[in-house]
Amino acid sequence: MSASISTIGAFRHGGRLREAMAAFPDAPRPWLDLSTGINPEPWSGQRAPADALRRLPDPRELAELETIAARAFGVADPGRVVATSGAEAALRLLPGLIGGGEVALLAPIYGGHAESWAASSPSLVTSPEDPRAVAADVLVLVNPNNPDGRRIDRDTLAALAAERSDAGRWTVVDESFGEVAPELGVAELEIDRLAILRSFGKFYGLPGARLGFLIGNKVFAQEFRALLGDWPIGADALALGIEAYADAAWRGRTRAWLATQAGAVDTVLAKAGLKPLGGCDLFRWVETPDAHGLFTQLCARGILTRPFADRPDRLRLGLPSRNDFNRFERDIHAVTS
């Protein structure tokens, strides 16, 4: 069982579908990938036209995207919003720009943050009030959190970031799941040493577009933009982002549907004895005595979820689409009854 999990690489992050298919060749197809916390019913706009793929991206299109995204994020000055090839790319570059010193990560936390700050030997803390967090030159947190859905309310986080900035300390807030919890967002706040990450792929359901954003004070945003160069993203990311971020009506409908679908998933999980302990409207974080065993049983049925090496009693599950919901309900019942 554990060999299958390590073969898939599922302990590192979700989305290893081809590895899962190789490890479980007899599983039913198509697979249902619930390992990543991505909207299963994506925005359905147009990709870039053929002529856009035959030329370099136009700087005016990049500026247009950043302006439209800024409006969607509630940021008054689009000069503070920098498009990147995914939030992952941005978080990997931050240590080089912000610098070293003492680093604290609010744990549990997405593994990419731990990897990107590894050279600083970061402290893992469970509260911003931990003395190591208070003293750290850089505090990194995710809100709402991945994988457990922990939430820090906006006013508390704003006060924390402002206080830390006044003391010459940085706060990095990863809002990759922020679209389903807009009330938590701090992107509109221009605080000197506050850097915010946003993801396109999760809420809009198009992670393959590789689009994300860094939001910071205007000077820091300019430095980050210069680091990326003239063409930080491709034509498809530009085309999809410009249309999707302008579609406020779709955003509202999708937030409502995801909340409803998450509630339906909770009902299925609770009936199976897997009552969620946390999560957000894109994923659920559940407790079960043998989460690794449940992961393997679901893989055998062609359903990929997300296990954790350090928490053998926890499993994260994304949401199924409308069309896949009955299969999800049937197979969860089958492996837990």
GROMACS .gro file of N, CA, C and O in nm, residues 11-13 84 86-96 98-99 101-125 138-148 150 170-178 194-199 202 210 213-215 224 306 316:
model
  308
   11PHE      N    1   0.247   1.201  -0.199
   11PHE     CA    2   0.278   1.273  -0.076
   11PHE      C    3   0.330   1.414  -0.103
   11PHE      O    4   0.325   1.500  -0.017
   12ARG      N    5   0.381   1.438  -0.224
   12ARG     CA    6   0.439   1.570  -0.253
   12ARG      C    7   0.331   1.671  -0.286
   12ARG      O    8   0.328   1.780  -0.232
   13HIS      N    9   0.246   1.638  -0.380
   13HIS     CA   10   0.131   1.722  -0.412
   13HIS      C   11   0.035   1.643  -0.499
   13HIS      O   12   0.066   1.533  -0.544
   84THR      N   13   0.214   3.635  -1.354
   84THR     CA   14   0.321   3.537  -1.358
   84THR      C   15   0.269   3.406  -1.417
   84THR      O   16   0.148   3.389  -1.433
   86GLY      N   17   0.178   3.136  -1.307
   86GLY     CA   18   0.127   3.058  -1.195
   86GLY      C   19   0.177   3.113  -1.062
   86GLY      O   20   0.287   3.169  -1.052
   87ALA      N   21   0.095   3.096  -0.958
   87ALA     CA   22   0.137   3.137  -0.824
   87ALA      C   23   0.262   3.061  -0.780
   87ALA      O   24   0.345   3.113  -0.704
   88GLU      N   25   0.276   2.938  -0.827
   88GLU     CA   26   0.393   2.857  -0.792
   88GLU      C   27   0.522   2.925  -0.837
   88GLU      O   28   0.621   2.929  -0.763
   89ALA      N   29   0.522   2.980  -0.959
   89ALA     CA   30   0.641   3.048  -1.008
   89ALA      C   31   0.674   3.169  -0.921
   89ALA      O   32   0.791   3.195  -0.890
   90ALA      N   33   0.571   3.243  -0.880
   90ALA     CA   34   0.594   3.361  -0.796
   90ALA      C   35   0.651   3.324  -0.660
   90ALA      O   36   0.746   3.386  -0.613
   91LEU      N   37   0.595   3.223  -0.596
   91LEU     CA   38   0.642   3.189  -0.462
   91LEU      C   39   0.785   3.138  -0.463
   91LEU      O   40   0.859   3.155  -0.366
   92ARG      N   41   0.826   3.077  -0.574
   92ARG     CA   42   0.964   3.029  -0.584
   92ARG      C   43   1.063   3.143  -0.599
   92ARG      O   44   1.181   3.128  -0.565
   93LEU      N   45   1.018   3.257  -0.651
   93LEU     CA   46   1.107   3.371  -0.672
   93LEU      C   47   1.116   3.464  -0.552
   93LEU      O   48   1.211   3.543  -0.540
   94LEU      N   49   1.019   3.458  -0.464
   94LEU     CA   50   1.014   3.553  -0.352
   94LEU      C   51   1.138   3.550  -0.262
   94LEU      O   52   1.187   3.656  -0.222
   95PRO      N   53   1.191   3.433  -0.226
   95PRO     CA   54   1.308   3.435  -0.138
   95PRO      C   55   1.425   3.516  -0.194
   95PRO      O   56   1.496   3.584  -0.118
   96GLY      N   57   1.445   3.511  -0.325
   96GLY     CA   58   1.554   3.585  -0.384
   96GLY      C   59   1.534   3.735  -0.379
   96GLY      O   60   1.631   3.811  -0.373
   98ILE      N   61   1.306   3.902  -0.148
   98ILE     CA   62   1.286   3.949  -0.012
   98ILE      C   63   1.412   3.936   0.072
   98ILE      O   64   1.439   4.017   0.160
   99GLY      N   65   1.491   3.832   0.043
   99GLY     CA   66   1.614   3.813   0.119
   99GLY      C   67   1.600   3.709   0.227
   99GLY      O   68   1.496   3.645   0.242
  101GLY      N   69   1.738   3.595   0.641
  101GLY     CA   70   1.694   3.620   0.777
  101GLY      C   71   1.613   3.505   0.830
  101GLY      O   72   1.608   3.396   0.772
  102GLU      N   73   1.545   3.528   0.940
  102GLU     CA   74   1.462   3.427   1.001
  102GLU      C   75   1.328   3.418   0.929
  102GLU      O   76   1.263   3.519   0.902
  103VAL      N   77   1.287   3.295   0.896
  103VAL     CA   78   1.164   3.271   0.823
  103VAL      C   79   1.075   3.179   0.904
  103VAL      O   80   1.122   3.079   0.960
  104ALA      N   81   0.946   3.209   0.910
  104ALA     CA   82   0.848   3.123   0.977
  104ALA      C   83   0.736   3.091   0.879
  104ALA      O   84   0.690   3.178   0.806
  105LEU      N   85   0.695   2.966   0.877
  105LEU     CA   86   0.584   2.919   0.794
  105LEU      C   87   0.470   2.878   0.885
  105LEU      O   88   0.491   2.799   0.979
  106LEU      N   89   0.350   2.929   0.859
  106LEU     CA   90   0.234   2.892   0.940
  106LEU      C   91   0.184   2.756   0.894
  106LEU      O   92   0.124   2.743   0.787
  107ALA      N   93   0.212   2.654   0.974
  107ALA     CA   94   0.187   2.515   0.937
  107ALA      C   95   0.053   2.465   0.992
  107ALA      O   96   0.003   2.518   1.092
  108PRO      N   97  -0.005   2.362   0.924
  108PRO     CA   98   0.044   2.299   0.801
  108PRO      C   99   0.035   2.396   0.684
  108PRO      O  100  -0.047   2.488   0.687
  109ILE      N  101   0.116   2.374   0.582
  109ILE     CA  102   0.122   2.469   0.472
  109ILE      C  103   0.154   2.395   0.343
  109ILE      O  104   0.211   2.284   0.346
  110TYR      N  105   0.116   2.453   0.231
  110TYR     CA  106   0.147   2.397   0.101
  110TYR      C  107   0.297   2.374   0.089
  110TYR      O  108   0.378   2.461   0.121
  111GLY      N  109   0.336   2.253   0.042
  111GLY     CA  110   0.475   2.213   0.042
  111GLY      C  111   0.567   2.300  -0.041
  111GLY      O  112   0.687   2.308  -0.014
  112GLY      N  113   0.514   2.367  -0.145
  112GLY     CA  114   0.598   2.453  -0.227
  112GLY      C  115   0.660   2.566  -0.148
  112GLY      O  116   0.773   2.609  -0.177
  113HIS      N  117   0.590   2.616  -0.047
  113HIS     CA  118   0.648   2.723   0.035
  113HIS      C  119   0.766   2.671   0.116
  113HIS      O  120   0.870   2.738   0.126
  114ALA      N  121   0.751   2.554   0.174
  114ALA     CA  122   0.861   2.495   0.251
  114ALA      C  123   0.982   2.473   0.161
  114ALA      O  124   1.097   2.499   0.201
  115GLU      N  125   0.959   2.427   0.040
  115GLU     CA  126   1.070   2.403  -0.052
  115GLU      C  127   1.137   2.533  -0.094
  115GLU      O  128   1.260   2.541  -0.102
  116SER      N  129   1.060   2.636  -0.120
  116SER     CA  130   1.118   2.760  -0.171
  116SER      C  131   1.201   2.832  -0.064
  116SER      O  132   1.297   2.902  -0.097
  117TRP      N  133   1.166   2.814   0.062
  117TRP     CA  134   1.239   2.881   0.171
  117TRP      C  135   1.334   2.787   0.243
  117TRP      O  136   1.389   2.822   0.349
  118ALA      N  137   1.357   2.669   0.187
  118ALA     CA  138   1.438   2.567   0.257
  118ALA      C  139   1.576   2.616   0.295
  118ALA      O  140   1.629   2.581   0.402
  119ALA      N  141   1.639   2.699   0.212
  119ALA     CA  142   1.774   2.746   0.241
  119ALA      C  143   1.780   2.832   0.367
  119ALA      O  144   1.887   2.847   0.427
  120SER      N  145   1.665   2.886   0.408
  120SER     CA  146   1.660   2.969   0.529
  120SER      C  147   1.628   2.889   0.654
  120SER      O  148   1.615   2.948   0.762
  121SER      N  149   1.616   2.756   0.640
  121SER     CA  150   1.581   2.669   0.754
  121SER      C  151   1.462   2.726   0.831
  121SER      O  152   1.474   2.760   0.949
  122PRO      N  153   1.347   2.736   0.766
  122PRO     CA  154   1.233   2.804   0.830
  122PRO      C  155   1.179   2.729   0.950
  122PRO      O  156   1.187   2.606   0.959
  123SER      N  157   1.124   2.806   1.043
  123SER     CA  158   1.053   2.749   1.158
  123SER      C  159   0.910   2.720   1.117
  123SER      O  160   0.848   2.799   1.045
  124LEU      N  161   0.857   2.607   1.161
  124LEU     CA  162   0.716   2.575   1.140
  124LEU      C  163   0.640   2.613   1.265
  124LEU      O  164   0.667   2.561   1.374
  125VAL      N  165   0.545   2.703   1.252
  125VAL     CA  166   0.468   2.751   1.366
  125VAL      C  167   0.320   2.726   1.339
  125VAL      O  168   0.278   2.714   1.224
  138VAL      N  169   1.048   3.706   0.791
  138VAL     CA  170   0.947   3.672   0.691
  138VAL      C  171   0.850   3.572   0.751
  138VAL      O  172   0.892   3.468   0.803
  139LEU      N  173   0.722   3.603   0.745
  139LEU     CA  174   0.617   3.510   0.786
  139LEU      C  175   0.536   3.474   0.663
  139LEU      O  176   0.487   3.563   0.592
  140VAL      N  177   0.521   3.344   0.635
  140VAL     CA  178   0.450   3.296   0.517
  140VAL      C  179   0.327   3.219   0.563
  140VAL      O  180   0.337   3.129   0.649
  141LEU      N  181   0.212   3.252   0.506
  141LEU     CA  182   0.090   3.182   0.540
  141LEU      C  183   0.000   3.174   0.418
  141LEU      O  184   0.014   3.249   0.321
  142VAL      N  185  -0.096   3.079   0.423
  142VAL     CA  186  -0.194   3.059   0.317
  142VAL      C  187  -0.331   3.086   0.378
  142VAL      O  188  -0.363   3.038   0.487
  143ASN      N  189  -0.417   3.163   0.306
  143ASN     CA  190  -0.547   3.202   0.361
  143ASN      C  191  -0.651   3.212   0.250
  143ASN      O  192  -0.639   3.299   0.164
  144PRO      N  193  -0.756   3.124   0.250
  144PRO     CA  194  -0.774   3.008   0.337
  144PRO      C  195  -0.663   2.905   0.312
  144PRO      O  196  -0.611   2.896   0.201
  145ASN      N  197  -0.633   2.830   0.416
  145ASN     CA  198  -0.514   2.747   0.411
  145ASN      C  199  -0.532   2.618   0.332
  145ASN      O  200  -0.641   2.561   0.327
  146ASN      N  201  -0.424   2.576   0.273
  146ASN     CA  202  -0.411   2.446   0.207
  146ASN      C  203  -0.307   2.367   0.288
  146ASN      O  204  -0.194   2.414   0.300
  147PRO      N  205  -0.344   2.253   0.351
  147PRO     CA  206  -0.458   2.167   0.315
  147PRO      C  207  -0.578   2.170   0.409
  147PRO      O  208  -0.677   2.104   0.381
  148ASP      N  209  -0.571   2.240   0.522
  148ASP     CA  210  -0.675   2.219   0.624
  148ASP      C  211  -0.785   2.325   0.625
  148ASP      O  212  -0.880   2.315   0.702
  150ARG      N  213  -0.774   2.635   0.726
  150ARG     CA  214  -0.765   2.735   0.833
  150ARG      C  215  -0.787   2.875   0.775
  150ARG      O  216  -0.738   2.909   0.669
  170TRP      N  217   0.855   4.116   0.675
  170TRP     CA  218   0.768   4.082   0.563
  170TRP      C  219   0.659   3.983   0.604
  170TRP      O  220   0.681   3.897   0.689
  171THR      N  221   0.545   3.996   0.538
  171THR     CA  222   0.438   3.897   0.548
  171THR      C  223   0.400   3.855   0.406
  171THR      O  224   0.371   3.941   0.322
  172VAL      N  225   0.404   3.725   0.380
  172VAL     CA  226   0.365   3.670   0.251
  172VAL      C  227   0.234   3.595   0.271
  172VAL      O  228   0.227   3.502   0.352
  173VAL      N  229   0.131   3.636   0.198
  173VAL     CA  230  -0.001   3.574   0.210
  173VAL      C  231  -0.037   3.510   0.076
  173VAL      O  232  -0.052   3.578  -0.025
  174ASP      N  233  -0.051   3.379   0.077
  174ASP     CA  234  -0.090   3.303  -0.041
  174ASP      C  235  -0.242   3.292  -0.041
  174ASP      O  236  -0.300   3.223   0.042
  175GLU      N  237  -0.305   3.363  -0.134
  175GLU     CA  238  -0.451   3.360  -0.147
  175GLU      C  239  -0.493   3.278  -0.270
  175GLU      O  240  -0.587   3.314  -0.341
  176SER      N  241  -0.425   3.166  -0.293
  176SER     CA  242  -0.455   3.086  -0.412
  176SER      C  243  -0.599   3.036  -0.415
  176SER      O  244  -0.654   3.010  -0.522
  177PHE      N  245  -0.660   3.019  -0.296
  177PHE     CA  246  -0.800   2.977  -0.290
  177PHE      C  247  -0.890   3.094  -0.251
  177PHE      O  248  -1.002   3.075  -0.205
  178GLY      N  249  -0.841   3.215  -0.271
  178GLY     CA  250  -0.910   3.334  -0.223
  178GLY      C  251  -1.043   3.363  -0.290
  178GLY      O  252  -1.129   3.428  -0.230
  194LEU      N  253   0.415   4.367   0.250
  194LEU     CA  254   0.312   4.265   0.232
  194LEU      C  255   0.313   4.220   0.088
  194LEU      O  256   0.299   4.301  -0.004
  195ALA      N  257   0.332   4.090   0.065
  195ALA     CA  258   0.327   4.031  -0.069
  195ALA      C  259   0.215   3.928  -0.072
  195ALA      O  260   0.206   3.843   0.018
  196ILE      N  261   0.131   3.935  -0.175
  196ILE     CA  262   0.015   3.849  -0.186
  196ILE      C  263   0.023   3.769  -0.315
  196ILE      O  264   0.060   3.824  -0.420
  197LEU      N  265  -0.012   3.643  -0.309
  197LEU     CA  266  -0.012   3.555  -0.426
  197LEU      C  267  -0.155   3.518  -0.460
  197LEU      O  268  -0.235   3.486  -0.371
  198ARG      N  269  -0.187   3.521  -0.590
  198ARG     CA  270  -0.318   3.476  -0.635
  198ARG      C  271  -0.300   3.376  -0.748
  198ARG      O  272  -0.207   3.385  -0.828
  199SER      N  273  -0.393   3.280  -0.755
  199SER     CA  274  -0.390   3.174  -0.856
  199SER      C  275  -0.511   3.188  -0.947
  199SER      O  276  -0.623   3.213  -0.901
  202LYS      N  277  -0.707   2.753  -1.001
  202LYS     CA  278  -0.790   2.678  -0.906
  202LYS      C  279  -0.937   2.714  -0.920
  202LYS      O  280  -1.021   2.628  -0.946
  210ARG      N  281  -0.140   2.804  -1.659
  210ARG     CA  282  -0.025   2.856  -1.586
  210ARG      C  283  -0.031   3.009  -1.577
  210ARG      O  284   0.043   3.082  -1.641
  213PHE      N  285  -0.061   3.561  -1.002
  213PHE     CA  286  -0.028   3.702  -0.982
  213PHE      C  287   0.044   3.722  -0.849
  213PHE      O  288   0.017   3.652  -0.751
  214LEU      N  289   0.133   3.818  -0.849
  214LEU     CA  290   0.187   3.872  -0.726
  214LEU      C  291   0.133   4.013  -0.709
  214LEU      O  292   0.129   4.091  -0.805
  215ILE      N  293   0.092   4.046  -0.588
  215ILE     CA  294   0.041   4.179  -0.556
  215ILE      C  295   0.125   4.233  -0.441
  215ILE      O  296   0.141   4.166  -0.338
  224PHE      N  297   0.962   4.308  -0.907
  224PHE     CA  298   0.923   4.172  -0.943
  224PHE      C  299   0.897   4.161  -1.092
  224PHE      O  300   0.937   4.064  -1.157
  306ARG      N  301  -0.576   1.302  -0.210
  306ARG     CA  302  -0.447   1.354  -0.166
  306ARG      C  303  -0.417   1.307  -0.024
  306ARG      O  304  -0.481   1.354   0.072
  316ARG      N  305  -0.726   1.475   0.183
  316ARG     CA  306  -0.790   1.590   0.120
  316ARG      C  307  -0.859   1.545  -0.008
  316ARG      O  308  -0.800   1.471  -0.087
   0.00000   0.00000   0.00000
